[in-house]
Amino acid sequence: MVVPRPVRTENSAASPFVLTDAARISVAGIGADGVARLLSAELASDCGREPAIVAEPPAYGDIAIVIAPGEGPHEDGSDSAEGYTLEVSAEAVRIGAATTAGAFWGVQTLRQLLPAACDGEPLSIDAVRIHDNPRYAYRGAMLDVARHFFTPAEVKRFIDAIVLLKLNHLHLHLTDDQGWRIQIESWPELTRIGGSTGSDGSRGGFYTQAQFRDLVSYAAERHITVVPEIDMPGHTNAALASYPELNPGGVAPALYTGSEVGFSTLRTGDPVTQRFVRDVIREVAALTPGPYLHLGGDECLSTTDADFAAFVQDAFRVVAENGKTPVGWHEVGKAGGLPAGTIGQYWDFTAPRGRAAELALSFVRDGGSVIMSPSDVAYLDIVYAEGDPIGQDWTGSPTTLRDSFFWDPARIVPGLGDAHILGVEAPLWTETVATIEEVEQMVFPRLAAVAEVGWSTAPADTEPVVAARDLADFSDRLASLAEHWDAAGTNYRRVPEVAWPARWSSGAARSGAATPAPREPATEVTEAAR
Ligand code: NGO
């Protein structure tokens, strides 16, 4: 009962493993102790028991974590970067992997196999053997902290929740018209002014560089790479409002708290703008140990095509000069001349419209790859059902759990197959999403569906997607995952496709997690841009 569905699961009728107070975590191999420390801490918070970690062979009833070449899931012994094997028997639990990431994902599977309400006795896990590895190297969630700000503690809570789904990238949309959320030492007004408010006049806020570094390392310990996004040249009103000299005539616009898009642009080609872009990219690149820096580039409706192309070529080159792989929304493909290896993020529909397919392919032509975030199935801000008080509906219809489950990344853009798809990402835009509880309601369970699309085995070429994926089976696994969400106090939408566990059955009542009170209908969003 694991989400995302493991590649191969062999159930067994043999006696189960019982986790007792005497259990220890036996570690072998470089990095195994770090993974064991996180498992021990997770068992302490999930189950109130904190096994000791020992560097000696496992005894009866222990959990073993073994990291060594050939310990991965492939029977031919070839290593898989994030794969693992998990064997549960009466004697022991054994997680084997060739890498620490693989062992860490094995631990996440183990957590899901343990009973969620694990304060009772005995804690047993059915005997099983799992061989597992991901389909895509990039499996992400995006959180828009620009429209509504979320504190470092809230982002950590979000990280904790996505870890369980084996997602390995957290894309933070740090800047937009409504807010600038990352401290830039050479341009301090960006956060002082641009960070002072948010959508609907909500609380402002920003991350100091120290807080951001702390978030990055919290994520990294959990094998999650933070991908920072500084959106430009459009979606820049917060920056323009902070510095008059970035504007024509030196006059700053007012701060913006509405939900229109496409009205702002940096003054491309201007020397002050160029200095601004270089300073921001340099500081953000220095804060980011991960390989990627996202520069947005979406919906630049107030920038001429020529200005857009020149600006994007220059800014993306600066990212590469700062040692990072640039990422942009697929529109930046229009610019041409991007650094080799630039990654495009596709956000058009599962049936591409206009130039979307051609633009997605342009990244591959230039030696890069594509992250798939089709907005009609992977956008987590779209309403689940008509009339929902939170969420947007510009894609034309609600996105049900079913919609977010029945799609395949390699069947969207003709000619764009798995070899050129880096992975999948589900973005949560927050024009209408104000609290972390509301974030979780929008994200779960649909993010679990996208995580499964990104991790689990691809459908066979000849197989229709609806035949390859089993919604009933997924729903059963989600219902058991939801017991863990309840125990952790993670909110989720009780969509009709799933027979959810009875409410308040476990930790939900303990932790006080509750459905947020309904709000007024969401603000209208201009659709002209899309
Ligand atoms: C679009 C737009 C965002 C909105 C979002 C709302 C992209 C890449 N740009 O997606 O600014 O917040 O839709 O769904």
Coordinates of N, CA, C and O and ligand atoms in Angstrom, one line a residue, residues 142 144 147 173 176 229 231 235 260-261 298-299 329-331 345 347 375 379 381-382 392 394-395 427-431 525 530, ligand 1:
M142 N 6.0 22.8 -6.9 CA 6.3 24.2 -6.9 C 5.4 24.9 -5.9 O 4.2 24.6 -5.9
D144 N 4.3 28.7 -4.8 CA 4.3 30.2 -5.1 C 4.3 30.9 -3.8 O 3.2 31.0 -3.1
R147 N 2.9 35.3 -4.3 CA 1.5 35.9 -4.2 C 1.1 35.9 -2.7 O 0.6 36.9 -2.2
H173 N 8.8 29.7 -6.2 CA 8.5 30.9 -7.1 C 8.6 32.1 -6.1 O 7.7 32.4 -5.4
D176 N 7.2 37.9 -7.9 CA 6.2 38.1 -8.8 C 5.7 39.5 -8.7 O 6.2 40.3 -7.9
E229 N 13.2 30.4 -8.2 CA 12.8 31.1 -9.4 C 12.7 32.6 -9.2 O 12.0 33.0 -8.2
D231 N 11.4 35.5 -11.4 CA 10.6 35.6 -12.6 C 10.9 36.9 -13.3 O 10.9 38.0 -12.7
H235 N 6.1 39.8 -14.7 CA 5.8 39.4 -13.4 C 6.8 40.1 -12.4 O 7.3 39.5 -11.5
E260 N -4.2 40.2 -11.8 CA -4.0 40.2 -13.2 C -2.6 39.8 -13.5 O -1.7 39.8 -12.7
V261 N -2.3 39.4 -14.8 CA -1.0 39.0 -15.2 C -0.6 39.7 -16.5 O -1.5 40.2 -17.2
D298 N 7.6 33.8 -18.3 CA 6.3 33.5 -18.7 C 5.5 34.8 -18.9 O 5.8 35.8 -18.3
E299 N 4.5 34.8 -19.8 CA 3.5 35.8 -19.9 C 4.0 37.2 -20.0 O 3.6 38.1 -19.3
W329 N 10.1 29.0 -18.1 CA 8.8 28.5 -18.6 C 8.9 28.4 -20.2 O 9.8 29.1 -20.8
H330 N 8.1 27.5 -20.8 CA 8.4 27.2 -22.2 C 8.5 28.4 -23.1 O 9.1 28.3 -24.2
E331 N 7.8 29.5 -22.8 CA 7.8 30.7 -23.7 C 9.2 31.2 -24.0 O 9.5 31.8 -25.0
Q345 N 10.2 24.5 -19.0 CA 9.2 24.0 -18.2 C 7.9 24.2 -19.0 O 7.4 25.3 -19.2
W347 N 4.0 24.3 -19.6 CA 2.8 24.5 -18.8 C 1.6 24.7 -19.7 O 0.5 25.1 -19.2
S375 N -0.9 22.3 -17.5 CA -1.7 23.1 -16.5 C -3.1 22.5 -16.3 O -3.7 22.7 -15.3
Y379 N -1.6 21.5 -12.5 CA -1.7 22.8 -11.8 C -2.6 22.6 -10.5 O -3.8 22.3 -10.7
D381 N -3.5 24.7 -8.3 CA -4.3 25.9 -7.9 C -5.7 25.8 -8.7 O -6.5 26.6 -8.4
I382 N -5.8 24.9 -9.6 CA -7.1 24.9 -10.3 C -8.1 24.2 -9.4 O -7.8 23.2 -8.7
Q392 N -8.5 28.6 -8.9 CA -8.8 29.3 -10.2 C -9.4 28.3 -11.1 O -9.3 27.1 -11.0
W394 N -9.2 29.0 -14.8 CA -8.9 29.5 -16.1 C -8.6 28.4 -17.2 O -8.7 28.6 -18.4
T395 N -8.3 27.2 -16.7 CA -8.1 26.1 -17.7 C -9.4 25.6 -18.3 O -9.3 24.8 -19.2
P427 N 2.8 22.6 -10.0 CA 2.9 23.9 -9.3 C 1.7 24.2 -8.5 O 0.6 24.0 -8.9
L428 N 1.9 24.9 -7.3 CA 0.8 25.5 -6.6 C 1.0 27.0 -6.7 O 1.8 27.5 -6.0
W429 N 0.2 27.6 -7.5 CA 0.1 29.1 -7.5 C -0.8 29.6 -6.4 O -1.8 28.9 -6.2
T430 N -0.5 30.7 -5.8 CA -1.2 31.1 -4.6 C -2.0 32.4 -4.6 O -2.2 33.0 -3.6
E431 N -2.4 32.8 -5.8 CA -3.3 34.0 -5.8 C -4.4 33.9 -4.9 O -4.8 34.9 -4.2
V525 N -9.7 36.1 -12.1 CA -8.3 36.2 -12.7 C -8.5 36.5 -14.2 O -9.4 36.0 -14.8
R530 N -4.0 33.7 -21.3 CA -3.8 32.3 -21.5 C -4.7 31.8 -22.6 O -5.1 30.8 -22.8
Ligands
NGO1 C1 0.3 30.7 -15.1 C2 1.0 32.0 -14.8 C3 1.1 32.3 -13.3 C4 -0.3 32.1 -12.6 C5 -0.8 30.7 -12.9 C6 -2.1 30.5 -12.3 C7 2.5 30.4 -15.4 C8 3.7 29.7 -15.8 N1 2.3 31.7 -15.3 O1 1.3 29.8 -15.1 O2 1.5 33.6 -13.1 O3 -0.2 32.3 -11.2 O4 -0.8 30.4 -14.3 O5 -2.6 29.2 -12.6

